[in-house]
PDB file of C-alpha atoms in Angstrom:
ATOM      1  CA  MET E   1      18.355  11.943   9.635  1.00  0.00           C
ATOM      2  CA  LYS E   2      17.544  10.350  12.983  1.00  0.00           C
ATOM      3  CA  HIS E   3      13.995   9.005  12.955  1.00  0.00           C
ATOM      4  CA  PRO E   4      11.854  10.827  15.561  1.00  0.00           C
ATOM      5  CA  PHE E   5       9.836   7.725  16.478  1.00  0.00           C
ATOM      6  CA  VAL E   6      10.859   4.881  18.776  1.00  0.00           C
ATOM      7  CA  ILE E   7      10.942   1.793  16.538  1.00  0.00           C
ATOM      8  CA  SER E   8      10.620  -1.838  17.580  1.00  0.00           C
ATOM      9  CA  GLU E   9      10.425  -5.052  15.536  1.00  0.00           C
ATOM     10  CA  HIS E  10       8.187  -8.014  16.282  1.00  0.00           C
ATOM     11  CA  GLN E  11       6.813 -11.236  14.848  1.00  0.00           C
ATOM     12  CA  LEU E  12       3.304 -12.694  14.951  1.00  0.00           C
ATOM     13  CA  VAL E  13       3.361 -16.474  14.548  1.00  0.00           C
ATOM     14  CA  LEU E  14       0.326 -17.694  12.599  1.00  0.00           C
ATOM     15  CA  PRO E  15      -0.269 -21.356  11.671  1.00  0.00           C
ATOM     16  CA  ASP E  16       1.117 -20.872   8.149  1.00  0.00           C
ATOM     17  CA  GLN E  17       3.006 -17.588   8.378  1.00  0.00           C
ATOM     18  CA  HIS E  18       5.544 -15.798  10.542  1.00  0.00           C
ATOM     19  CA  LEU E  19       4.367 -12.224  10.136  1.00  0.00           C
ATOM     20  CA  HIS E  20       7.047  -9.589  10.710  1.00  0.00           C
ATOM     21  CA  TYR E  21       6.068  -6.058  11.672  1.00  0.00           C
ATOM     22  CA  ARG E  22       7.511  -2.789  12.953  1.00  0.00           C
ATOM     23  CA  LEU E  23       5.909  -0.470  15.492  1.00  0.00           C
ATOM     24  CA  TYR E  24       6.706   3.233  15.373  1.00  0.00           C
ATOM     25  CA  ARG E  25       5.875   5.070  18.619  1.00  0.00           C
ATOM     26  CA  ASN E  26       5.895   8.860  18.906  1.00  0.00           C
ATOM     27  CA  PRO E  27       7.588   9.549  22.278  1.00  0.00           C
ATOM     28  CA  VAL E  28       6.000  12.979  22.729  1.00  0.00           C
ATOM     29  CA  LEU E  29       2.425  12.238  21.600  1.00  0.00           C
ATOM     30  CA  HIS E  30      -0.146  10.547  23.816  1.00  0.00           C
ATOM     31  CA  ASN E  31      -3.429  10.920  21.918  1.00  0.00           C
ATOM     32  CA  GLY E  32      -3.908   7.183  21.317  1.00  0.00           C
ATOM     33  CA  ARG E  33      -4.308   7.657  17.554  1.00  0.00           C
ATOM     34  CA  LYS E  34      -3.098   4.690  15.510  1.00  0.00           C
ATOM     35  CA  LEU E  35      -2.227   4.209  11.839  1.00  0.00           C
ATOM     36  CA  LEU E  36      -1.720   0.986   9.877  1.00  0.00           C
ATOM     37  CA  LEU E  37       0.361   1.344   6.686  1.00  0.00           C
ATOM     38  CA  ILE E  38       0.353  -1.529   4.152  1.00  0.00           C
ATOM     39  CA  HIS E  39       3.020  -1.774   1.449  1.00  0.00           C
ATOM     40  CA  GLY E  40       2.746  -2.897  -2.178  1.00  0.00           C
ATOM     41  CA  ALA E  41       3.826  -5.967  -4.154  1.00  0.00           C
ATOM     42  CA  GLY E  42       7.504  -6.841  -4.148  1.00  0.00           C
ATOM     43  CA  VAL E  43       8.644  -4.346  -1.512  1.00  0.00           C
ATOM     44  CA  ALA E  44       8.973  -4.493   2.272  1.00  0.00           C
ATOM     45  CA  GLY E  45       7.079  -2.321   4.705  1.00  0.00           C
ATOM     46  CA  GLU E  46      10.226  -0.615   5.992  1.00  0.00           C
ATOM     47  CA  ASP E  47      11.442   0.257   2.477  1.00  0.00           C
ATOM     48  CA  THR E  48       8.074   1.767   1.596  1.00  0.00           C
ATOM     49  CA  TRP E  49       7.139   3.717   4.699  1.00  0.00           C
ATOM     50  CA  HIS E  50      10.215   4.395   6.867  1.00  0.00           C
ATOM     51  CA  MET E  51      11.030   7.845   5.474  1.00  0.00           C
ATOM     52  CA  LEU E  52       7.385   8.900   5.196  1.00  0.00           C
ATOM     53  CA  THR E  53       6.579   8.004   8.827  1.00  0.00           C
ATOM     54  CA  ALA E  54       9.299  10.396  10.013  1.00  0.00           C
ATOM     55  CA  PHE E  55       7.161  13.333   8.861  1.00  0.00           C
ATOM     56  CA  LEU E  56       3.794  12.193  10.259  1.00  0.00           C
ATOM     57  CA  GLU E  57       2.701  14.376  13.167  1.00  0.00           C
ATOM     58  CA  HIS E  58      -0.644  13.172  14.497  1.00  0.00           C
ATOM     59  CA  TRP E  59      -0.289   9.475  15.250  1.00  0.00           C
ATOM     60  CA  GLN E  60       0.987   8.056  18.529  1.00  0.00           C
ATOM     61  CA  GLU E  61       1.561   4.608  17.019  1.00  0.00           C
ATOM     62  CA  ILE E  62       2.157   3.493  13.441  1.00  0.00           C
ATOM     63  CA  LEU E  63       2.083  -0.187  12.460  1.00  0.00           C
ATOM     64  CA  VAL E  64       4.128  -1.270   9.411  1.00  0.00           C
ATOM     65  CA  PRO E  65       3.844  -5.004   8.639  1.00  0.00           C
ATOM     66  CA  ASP E  66       5.502  -7.074   5.929  1.00  0.00           C
ATOM     67  CA  LEU E  67       2.900  -8.885   3.833  1.00  0.00           C
ATOM     68  CA  ARG E  68       3.368 -12.483   2.762  1.00  0.00           C
ATOM     69  CA  GLY E  69       6.073 -12.817   0.146  1.00  0.00           C
ATOM     70  CA  ALA E  70       7.846  -9.616   1.191  1.00  0.00           C
ATOM     71  CA  GLY E  71      10.315  -8.303   3.703  1.00  0.00           C
ATOM     72  CA  GLN E  72      10.942 -10.563   6.675  1.00  0.00           C
ATOM     73  CA  SER E  73       7.561 -12.327   6.740  1.00  0.00           C
ATOM     74  CA  GLU E  74       7.874 -15.949   5.734  1.00  0.00           C
ATOM     75  CA  PHE E  75       6.233 -19.342   5.672  1.00  0.00           C
ATOM     76  CA  PRO E  76       7.350 -21.642   8.520  1.00  0.00           C
ATOM     77  CA  ASP E  77       9.543 -23.747   6.207  1.00  0.00           C
ATOM     78  CA  GLY E  78      11.073 -20.711   4.506  1.00  0.00           C
ATOM     79  CA  GLY E  79       9.477 -21.517   1.134  1.00  0.00           C
ATOM     80  CA  GLU E  80       7.472 -19.291  -1.197  1.00  0.00           C
ATOM     81  CA  TYR E  81       3.846 -20.264  -1.835  1.00  0.00           C
ATOM     82  CA  PRO E  82       0.825 -18.644  -3.518  1.00  0.00           C
ATOM     83  CA  PHE E  83      -1.649 -16.657  -1.451  1.00  0.00           C
ATOM     84  CA  SER E  84      -4.822 -14.671  -2.029  1.00  0.00           C
ATOM     85  CA  VAL E  85      -5.579 -11.028  -1.357  1.00  0.00           C
ATOM     86  CA  GLN E  86      -8.259 -12.123   1.111  1.00  0.00           C
ATOM     87  CA  THR E  87      -5.596 -14.089   3.004  1.00  0.00           C
ATOM     88  CA  LEU E  88      -3.578 -10.887   3.284  1.00  0.00           C
ATOM     89  CA  VAL E  89      -6.660  -9.164   4.702  1.00  0.00           C
ATOM     90  CA  SER E  90      -7.057 -11.985   7.231  1.00  0.00           C
ATOM     91  CA  ASP E  91      -3.383 -11.659   8.195  1.00  0.00           C
ATOM     92  CA  MET E  92      -3.888  -7.961   8.890  1.00  0.00           C
ATOM     93  CA  SER E  93      -7.014  -8.741  10.897  1.00  0.00           C
ATOM     94  CA  ALA E  94      -5.139 -11.276  13.032  1.00  0.00           C
ATOM     95  CA  LEU E  95      -2.333  -8.787  13.664  1.00  0.00           C
ATOM     96  CA  LEU E  96      -4.720  -5.991  14.596  1.00  0.00           C
ATOM     97  CA  ASP E  97      -6.621  -8.289  16.967  1.00  0.00           C
ATOM     98  CA  GLN E  98      -3.371  -9.454  18.557  1.00  0.00           C
ATOM     99  CA  LEU E  99      -2.361  -5.838  19.212  1.00  0.00           C
ATOM    100  CA  GLY E 100      -5.830  -4.824  20.377  1.00  0.00           C
ATOM    101  CA  TRP E 101      -6.180  -2.162  17.690  1.00  0.00           C
ATOM    102  CA  TRP E 102      -9.969  -1.816  17.620  1.00  0.00           C
ATOM    103  CA  GLN E 103      -9.907   1.704  16.146  1.00  0.00           C
ATOM    104  CA  PHE E 104      -7.256   2.881  13.686  1.00  0.00           C
ATOM    105  CA  ASP E 105      -6.569   4.914  10.556  1.00  0.00           C
ATOM    106  CA  LEU E 106      -5.409   3.095   7.457  1.00  0.00           C
ATOM    107  CA  GLY E 107      -3.087   3.660   4.518  1.00  0.00           C
ATOM    108  CA  GLY E 108      -2.152   1.417   1.611  1.00  0.00           C
ATOM    109  CA  TYR E 109       0.131   1.582  -1.409  1.00  0.00           C
ATOM    110  CA  SER E 110      -0.553  -0.327  -4.660  1.00  0.00           C
ATOM    111  CA  LEU E 111      -1.423  -3.918  -3.600  1.00  0.00           C
ATOM    112  CA  GLY E 112      -1.614  -2.565  -0.061  1.00  0.00           C
ATOM    113  CA  GLY E 113      -4.286  -0.138  -1.216  1.00  0.00           C
ATOM    114  CA  LEU E 114      -6.486  -3.023  -2.330  1.00  0.00           C
ATOM    115  CA  VAL E 115      -5.847  -4.848   0.961  1.00  0.00           C
ATOM    116  CA  SER E 116      -6.749  -1.620   2.790  1.00  0.00           C
ATOM    117  CA  MET E 117     -10.034  -1.194   0.929  1.00  0.00           C
ATOM    118  CA  LEU E 118     -10.995  -4.826   1.543  1.00  0.00           C
ATOM    119  CA  LEU E 119     -10.099  -4.452   5.227  1.00  0.00           C
ATOM    120  CA  LYS E 120     -12.354  -1.391   5.455  1.00  0.00           C
ATOM    121  CA  GLN E 121     -15.113  -3.321   3.692  1.00  0.00           C
ATOM    122  CA  ARG E 122     -14.753  -6.209   6.153  1.00  0.00           C
ATOM    123  CA  TYR E 123     -14.502  -4.036   9.290  1.00  0.00           C
ATOM    124  CA  PRO E 124     -16.249  -0.728   8.511  1.00  0.00           C
ATOM    125  CA  ASP E 125     -16.528   0.373  12.148  1.00  0.00           C
ATOM    126  CA  ARG E 126     -12.862  -0.117  13.052  1.00  0.00           C
ATOM    127  CA  VAL E 127     -11.290   2.051  10.325  1.00  0.00           C
ATOM    128  CA  GLY E 128     -11.244   5.846  10.568  1.00  0.00           C
ATOM    129  CA  LYS E 129      -9.356   8.052   8.109  1.00  0.00           C
ATOM    130  CA  GLN E 130      -8.015   6.352   4.965  1.00  0.00           C
ATOM    131  CA  PHE E 131      -5.106   7.054   2.624  1.00  0.00           C
ATOM    132  CA  LEU E 132      -4.524   5.334  -0.733  1.00  0.00           C
ATOM    133  CA  LEU E 133      -1.387   5.656  -2.850  1.00  0.00           C
ATOM    134  CA  GLU E 134      -2.075   4.404  -6.400  1.00  0.00           C
ATOM    135  CA  SER E 135      -4.214   1.527  -5.165  1.00  0.00           C
ATOM    136  CA  ALA E 136      -4.424  -1.672  -7.211  1.00  0.00           C
ATOM    137  CA  VAL E 137      -7.665  -2.166  -9.232  1.00  0.00           C
ATOM    138  CA  LEU E 138      -8.123   1.616  -9.366  1.00  0.00           C
ATOM    139  CA  ASP E 139      -5.872   1.903 -12.418  1.00  0.00           C
ATOM    140  CA  ARG E 140      -8.341   2.700 -15.186  1.00  0.00           C
ATOM    141  CA  PRO E 141     -11.872   4.149 -15.440  1.00  0.00           C
ATOM    142  CA  ASP E 142     -13.423   1.123 -17.176  1.00  0.00           C
ATOM    143  CA  TRP E 143     -13.251  -2.387 -15.761  1.00  0.00           C
ATOM    144  CA  VAL E 144     -12.356  -4.081 -19.063  1.00  0.00           C
ATOM    145  CA  SER E 145      -9.163  -2.013 -19.362  1.00  0.00           C
ATOM    146  CA  THR E 146      -8.343  -2.782 -15.735  1.00  0.00           C
ATOM    147  CA  ILE E 147      -8.607  -6.512 -16.410  1.00  0.00           C
ATOM    148  CA  GLU E 148      -6.491  -6.225 -19.564  1.00  0.00           C
ATOM    149  CA  LEU E 149      -3.819  -4.380 -17.582  1.00  0.00           C
ATOM    150  CA  ARG E 150      -3.679  -7.179 -15.018  1.00  0.00           C
ATOM    151  CA  GLN E 151      -2.849  -9.668 -17.760  1.00  0.00           C
ATOM    152  CA  ARG E 152       0.331  -7.715 -18.465  1.00  0.00           C
ATOM    153  CA  TYR E 153       1.288  -8.022 -14.812  1.00  0.00           C
ATOM    154  CA  SER E 154       0.636 -11.760 -15.034  1.00  0.00           C
ATOM    155  CA  SER E 155       3.075 -11.919 -17.931  1.00  0.00           C
ATOM    156  CA  ALA E 156       5.687 -10.179 -15.767  1.00  0.00           C
ATOM    157  CA  ALA E 157       5.053 -12.731 -13.011  1.00  0.00           C
ATOM    158  CA  VAL E 158       5.916 -15.547 -15.451  1.00  0.00           C
ATOM    159  CA  HIS E 159       9.362 -14.021 -16.007  1.00  0.00           C
ATOM    160  CA  LEU E 160       9.831 -13.572 -12.250  1.00  0.00           C
ATOM    161  CA  ARG E 161       9.583 -17.353 -11.909  1.00  0.00           C
ATOM    162  CA  SER E 162      12.234 -17.930 -14.576  1.00  0.00           C
ATOM    163  CA  ASP E 163      15.970 -17.322 -14.772  1.00  0.00           C
ATOM    164  CA  ASP E 164      15.240 -13.981 -16.455  1.00  0.00           C
ATOM    165  CA  ARG E 165      13.841 -12.273 -13.363  1.00  0.00           C
ATOM    166  CA  GLU E 166      15.179  -8.861 -14.258  1.00  0.00           C
ATOM    167  CA  GLN E 167      13.115  -8.893 -17.452  1.00  0.00           C
ATOM    168  CA  GLY E 168      10.009  -9.537 -15.367  1.00  0.00           C
ATOM    169  CA  ILE E 169      10.836  -6.670 -13.050  1.00  0.00           C
ATOM    170  CA  ARG E 170      11.457  -4.269 -15.918  1.00  0.00           C
ATOM    171  CA  GLN E 171       8.240  -5.405 -17.619  1.00  0.00           C
ATOM    172  CA  PHE E 172       6.388  -4.661 -14.386  1.00  0.00           C
ATOM    173  CA  LEU E 173       7.973  -1.203 -14.166  1.00  0.00           C
ATOM    174  CA  ASP E 174       7.213  -0.455 -17.817  1.00  0.00           C
ATOM    175  CA  THR E 175       3.582  -1.458 -17.264  1.00  0.00           C
ATOM    176  CA  ILE E 176       2.956   0.374 -14.017  1.00  0.00           C
ATOM    177  CA  SER E 177       5.156   3.457 -14.694  1.00  0.00           C
ATOM    178  CA  PRO E 178       5.465   3.876 -18.480  1.00  0.00           C
ATOM    179  CA  ASN E 179       6.191   7.609 -18.159  1.00  0.00           C
ATOM    180  CA  ARG E 180       8.803   7.386 -15.413  1.00  0.00           C
ATOM    181  CA  LYS E 181      11.902   9.558 -15.732  1.00  0.00           C
ATOM    182  CA  ALA E 182      14.469   7.644 -13.732  1.00  0.00           C
ATOM    183  CA  SER E 183      18.234   7.884 -13.803  1.00  0.00           C
ATOM    184  CA  ALA E 184      20.264   4.740 -14.306  1.00  0.00           C
ATOM    185  CA  GLN E 185      21.048   4.723 -10.589  1.00  0.00           C
ATOM    186  CA  THR E 186      17.410   5.156  -9.543  1.00  0.00           C
ATOM    187  CA  GLU E 187      16.315   2.416 -11.938  1.00  0.00           C
ATOM    188  CA  SER E 188      18.994   0.108 -10.568  1.00  0.00           C
ATOM    189  CA  VAL E 189      17.807   0.716  -7.008  1.00  0.00           C
ATOM    190  CA  ALA E 190      14.198  -0.037  -7.989  1.00  0.00           C
ATOM    191  CA  VAL E 191      15.158  -3.263  -9.752  1.00  0.00           C
ATOM    192  CA  SER E 192      17.342  -4.351  -6.830  1.00  0.00           C
ATOM    193  CA  ARG E 193      14.552  -3.652  -4.344  1.00  0.00           C
ATOM    194  CA  LEU E 194      12.007  -5.684  -6.320  1.00  0.00           C
ATOM    195  CA  ALA E 195      14.463  -8.554  -6.882  1.00  0.00           C
ATOM    196  CA  ARG E 196      14.893  -9.429  -3.213  1.00  0.00           C
ATOM    197  CA  ARG E 197      12.052 -11.980  -3.203  1.00  0.00           C
ATOM    198  CA  PRO E 198      11.082 -12.537  -6.840  1.00  0.00           C
ATOM    199  CA  LEU E 199       8.801 -15.514  -6.185  1.00  0.00           C
ATOM    200  CA  GLY E 200       6.970 -13.658  -3.425  1.00  0.00           C
ATOM    201  CA  PHE E 201       6.646 -10.715  -5.805  1.00  0.00           C
ATOM    202  CA  ALA E 202       5.203 -13.002  -8.490  1.00  0.00           C
ATOM    203  CA  HIS E 203       2.686 -14.474  -6.033  1.00  0.00           C
ATOM    204  CA  ALA E 204       1.610 -10.960  -5.018  1.00  0.00           C
ATOM    205  CA  LEU E 205       1.002  -9.949  -8.646  1.00  0.00           C
ATOM    206  CA  ASP E 206      -0.969 -13.144  -9.238  1.00  0.00           C
ATOM    207  CA  ALA E 207      -3.034 -12.542  -6.087  1.00  0.00           C
ATOM    208  CA  VAL E 208      -4.300  -9.223  -7.465  1.00  0.00           C
ATOM    209  CA  THR E 209      -4.993 -10.756 -10.874  1.00  0.00           C
ATOM    210  CA  ALA E 210      -7.020 -13.528  -9.216  1.00  0.00           C
ATOM    211  CA  ALA E 211      -8.894 -10.997  -7.103  1.00  0.00           C
ATOM    212  CA  ILE E 212     -10.065  -9.179 -10.226  1.00  0.00           C
ATOM    213  CA  ASN E 213     -12.385 -12.101 -10.954  1.00  0.00           C
ATOM    214  CA  SER E 214     -14.214 -11.848  -7.633  1.00  0.00           C
ATOM    215  CA  ILE E 215     -14.184  -8.161  -6.712  1.00  0.00           C
ATOM    216  CA  ASP E 216     -17.180  -5.914  -7.274  1.00  0.00           C
ATOM    217  CA  ARG E 217     -15.343  -2.604  -7.644  1.00  0.00           C
ATOM    218  CA  GLU E 218     -18.458  -0.458  -7.337  1.00  0.00           C
ATOM    219  CA  ALA E 219     -19.474  -2.168  -4.092  1.00  0.00           C
ATOM    220  CA  LEU E 220     -15.912  -1.925  -2.807  1.00  0.00           C
ATOM    221  CA  LEU E 221     -15.768   1.814  -3.497  1.00  0.00           C
ATOM    222  CA  ALA E 222     -19.189   2.341  -1.919  1.00  0.00           C
ATOM    223  CA  SER E 223     -17.975   0.717   1.307  1.00  0.00           C
ATOM    224  CA  GLN E 224     -15.084   3.137   1.816  1.00  0.00           C
ATOM    225  CA  GLY E 225     -15.012   6.010   4.282  1.00  0.00           C
ATOM    226  CA  ASP E 226     -13.124   9.290   4.002  1.00  0.00           C
ATOM    227  CA  VAL E 227     -10.337   8.588   1.472  1.00  0.00           C
ATOM    228  CA  SER E 228      -7.376  10.735   0.460  1.00  0.00           C
ATOM    229  CA  SER E 229      -6.066   9.304  -2.810  1.00  0.00           C
ATOM    230  CA  PHE E 230      -2.566  10.115  -4.098  1.00  0.00           C
ATOM    231  CA  ILE E 231      -1.593   9.671  -7.762  1.00  0.00           C
ATOM    232  CA  GLY E 232       1.841  10.381  -9.225  1.00  0.00           C
ATOM    233  CA  GLY E 233       1.974  13.321 -11.624  1.00  0.00           C
ATOM    234  CA  LEU E 234       3.791  11.178 -14.204  1.00  0.00           C
ATOM    235  CA  SER E 235       1.337   8.293 -13.935  1.00  0.00           C
ATOM    236  CA  VAL E 236      -0.936   7.517 -16.873  1.00  0.00           C
ATOM    237  CA  GLU E 237      -3.685  10.025 -17.611  1.00  0.00           C
ATOM    238  CA  LEU E 238      -6.419   7.388 -17.382  1.00  0.00           C
ATOM    239  CA  MET E 239      -5.599   6.844 -13.718  1.00  0.00           C
ATOM    240  CA  HIS E 240      -5.890  10.559 -13.051  1.00  0.00           C
ATOM    241  CA  GLN E 241      -9.222  10.600 -14.888  1.00  0.00           C
ATOM    242  CA  LEU E 242     -10.600   7.815 -12.685  1.00  0.00           C
ATOM    243  CA  HIS E 243      -9.618   9.448  -9.395  1.00  0.00           C
ATOM    244  CA  LEU E 244     -10.736  12.899 -10.506  1.00  0.00           C
ATOM    245  CA  THR E 245     -14.116  11.404 -11.409  1.00  0.00           C
ATOM    246  CA  LEU E 246     -14.329   9.624  -8.056  1.00  0.00           C
ATOM    247  CA  ALA E 247     -13.582  12.911  -6.276  1.00  0.00           C
ATOM    248  CA  GLU E 248     -16.307  14.665  -8.283  1.00  0.00           C
ATOM    249  CA  GLN E 249     -18.905  11.942  -7.680  1.00  0.00           C
ATOM    250  CA  MET E 250     -18.113  10.913  -4.097  1.00  0.00           C
ATOM    251  CA  PRO E 251     -18.008  13.550  -1.340  1.00  0.00           C
ATOM    252  CA  ASN E 252     -15.743  11.314   0.758  1.00  0.00           C
ATOM    253  CA  TRP E 253     -13.084  10.908  -1.998  1.00  0.00           C
ATOM    254  CA  HIS E 254     -10.241  13.452  -2.054  1.00  0.00           C
ATOM    255  CA  TYR E 255      -7.788  13.299  -4.969  1.00  0.00           C
ATOM    256  CA  PHE E 256      -4.215  14.583  -4.830  1.00  0.00           C
ATOM    257  CA  MET E 257      -1.780  14.690  -7.736  1.00  0.00           C
ATOM    258  CA  VAL E 258       1.842  14.489  -6.549  1.00  0.00           C
ATOM    259  CA  PRO E 259       3.981  16.403  -9.111  1.00  0.00           C
ATOM    260  CA  GLY E 260       7.198  14.851 -10.377  1.00  0.00           C
ATOM    261  CA  THR E 261       6.388  11.323  -9.218  1.00  0.00           C
ATOM    262  CA  ASP E 262       5.258   8.079 -10.818  1.00  0.00           C
ATOM    263  CA  HIS E 263       4.060   4.857  -9.197  1.00  0.00           C
ATOM    264  CA  SER E 264       7.063   5.024  -6.847  1.00  0.00           C
ATOM    265  CA  LEU E 265       5.629   8.122  -5.170  1.00  0.00           C
ATOM    266  CA  PRO E 266       6.126   7.053  -1.500  1.00  0.00           C
ATOM    267  CA  PHE E 267       9.830   6.554  -2.233  1.00  0.00           C
ATOM    268  CA  GLN E 268      10.138   9.766  -4.258  1.00  0.00           C
ATOM    269  CA  LYS E 269       8.214  12.365  -2.216  1.00  0.00           C
ATOM    270  CA  PRO E 270       7.691  11.001   1.330  1.00  0.00           C
ATOM    271  CA  ARG E 271       7.852  14.428   2.999  1.00  0.00           C
ATOM    272  CA  GLN E 272       5.297  15.993   0.639  1.00  0.00           C
ATOM    273  CA  ILE E 273       2.871  13.088   0.954  1.00  0.00           C
ATOM    274  CA  ALA E 274       3.210  13.046   4.749  1.00  0.00           C
ATOM    275  CA  ARG E 275       2.487  16.775   4.870  1.00  0.00           C
ATOM    276  CA  ILE E 276      -0.770  16.233   2.972  1.00  0.00           C
ATOM    277  CA  MET E 277      -1.657  13.254   5.173  1.00  0.00           C
ATOM    278  CA  ASN E 278      -1.237  15.452   8.257  1.00  0.00           C
ATOM    279  CA  ALA E 279      -3.468  18.146   6.770  1.00  0.00           C
ATOM    280  CA  GLU E 280      -6.067  15.635   5.603  1.00  0.00           C
ATOM    281  CA  LEU E 281      -6.359  14.091   9.057  1.00  0.00           C
ATOM    282  CA  GLU E 282      -6.886  17.586  10.490  1.00  0.00           C
ATOM    283  CA  ARG E 283      -9.648  18.215   7.927  1.00  0.00           C
ATOM    284  CA  TYR E 284     -11.237  14.832   8.666  1.00  0.00           C
ATOM    285  CA  LEU E 285     -11.289  15.484  12.414  1.00  0.00           C
ATOM    286  CA  ARG E 286     -12.861  18.918  11.888  1.00  0.00           C
ATOM    287  CA  GLU E 287     -15.621  17.397   9.765  1.00  0.00           C
ATOM    288  CA  CYS E 288     -16.367  14.438  12.031  1.00  0.00           C
TER     289      CYS E 288
END
């Protein structure tokens, strides 16, 4: 399928990072509406969002960056070094300022969901409609279980730094998608995708684990705007319970279960998720 957007690739040179990003421009839409989409740990922005963007109807421009440790973003010397989630937020801020994006909608997947929520918390007046796809730190209803879960990801990160990287990747997949029903070919594709930058992947997992110790989840949730939250139908029941509760308690939280998907939902059902995103933006604009 030929992508309907005009796509260009760019690089923002920061003092300690060469930040790669893609701009998708709708050639027939001139409403000025912008959308930033932030990928998760271990995967590039293009891999995560390329198919989904093809079905988005209401945005003139869509920005898809590669976070540190992923895709084509890299440190100036080409090495892999630790980073914090707050540094990722600052990277996104620098990119948005460089592009002059003072008003935009925002979507994030997994680690990118946490970065998105922190970006909204830092710049509440710049972010409009929000979309979260299985956001990090919104895994379980109680905080103790969330912290315990992060320790399992930390264990996977240890393997990613060793010669047995595939074990680390499979441990990550077993932790984040224990109920997945993948064919051997699909599993191989997922492992291959996550193995492209194993050290960057490990640093991303560690960044979320470190953030757990400083984040006030209740304050973070209270700072969000109108959120559409997507959870895979095959994801653990506790995650569904949390987001259903948030939707019941917060009038600005809208929960969507995506049947037949697990944590890999943007790769598995991009058309279906995009369709809901289109409808949710229409609802948001009606209610504004």
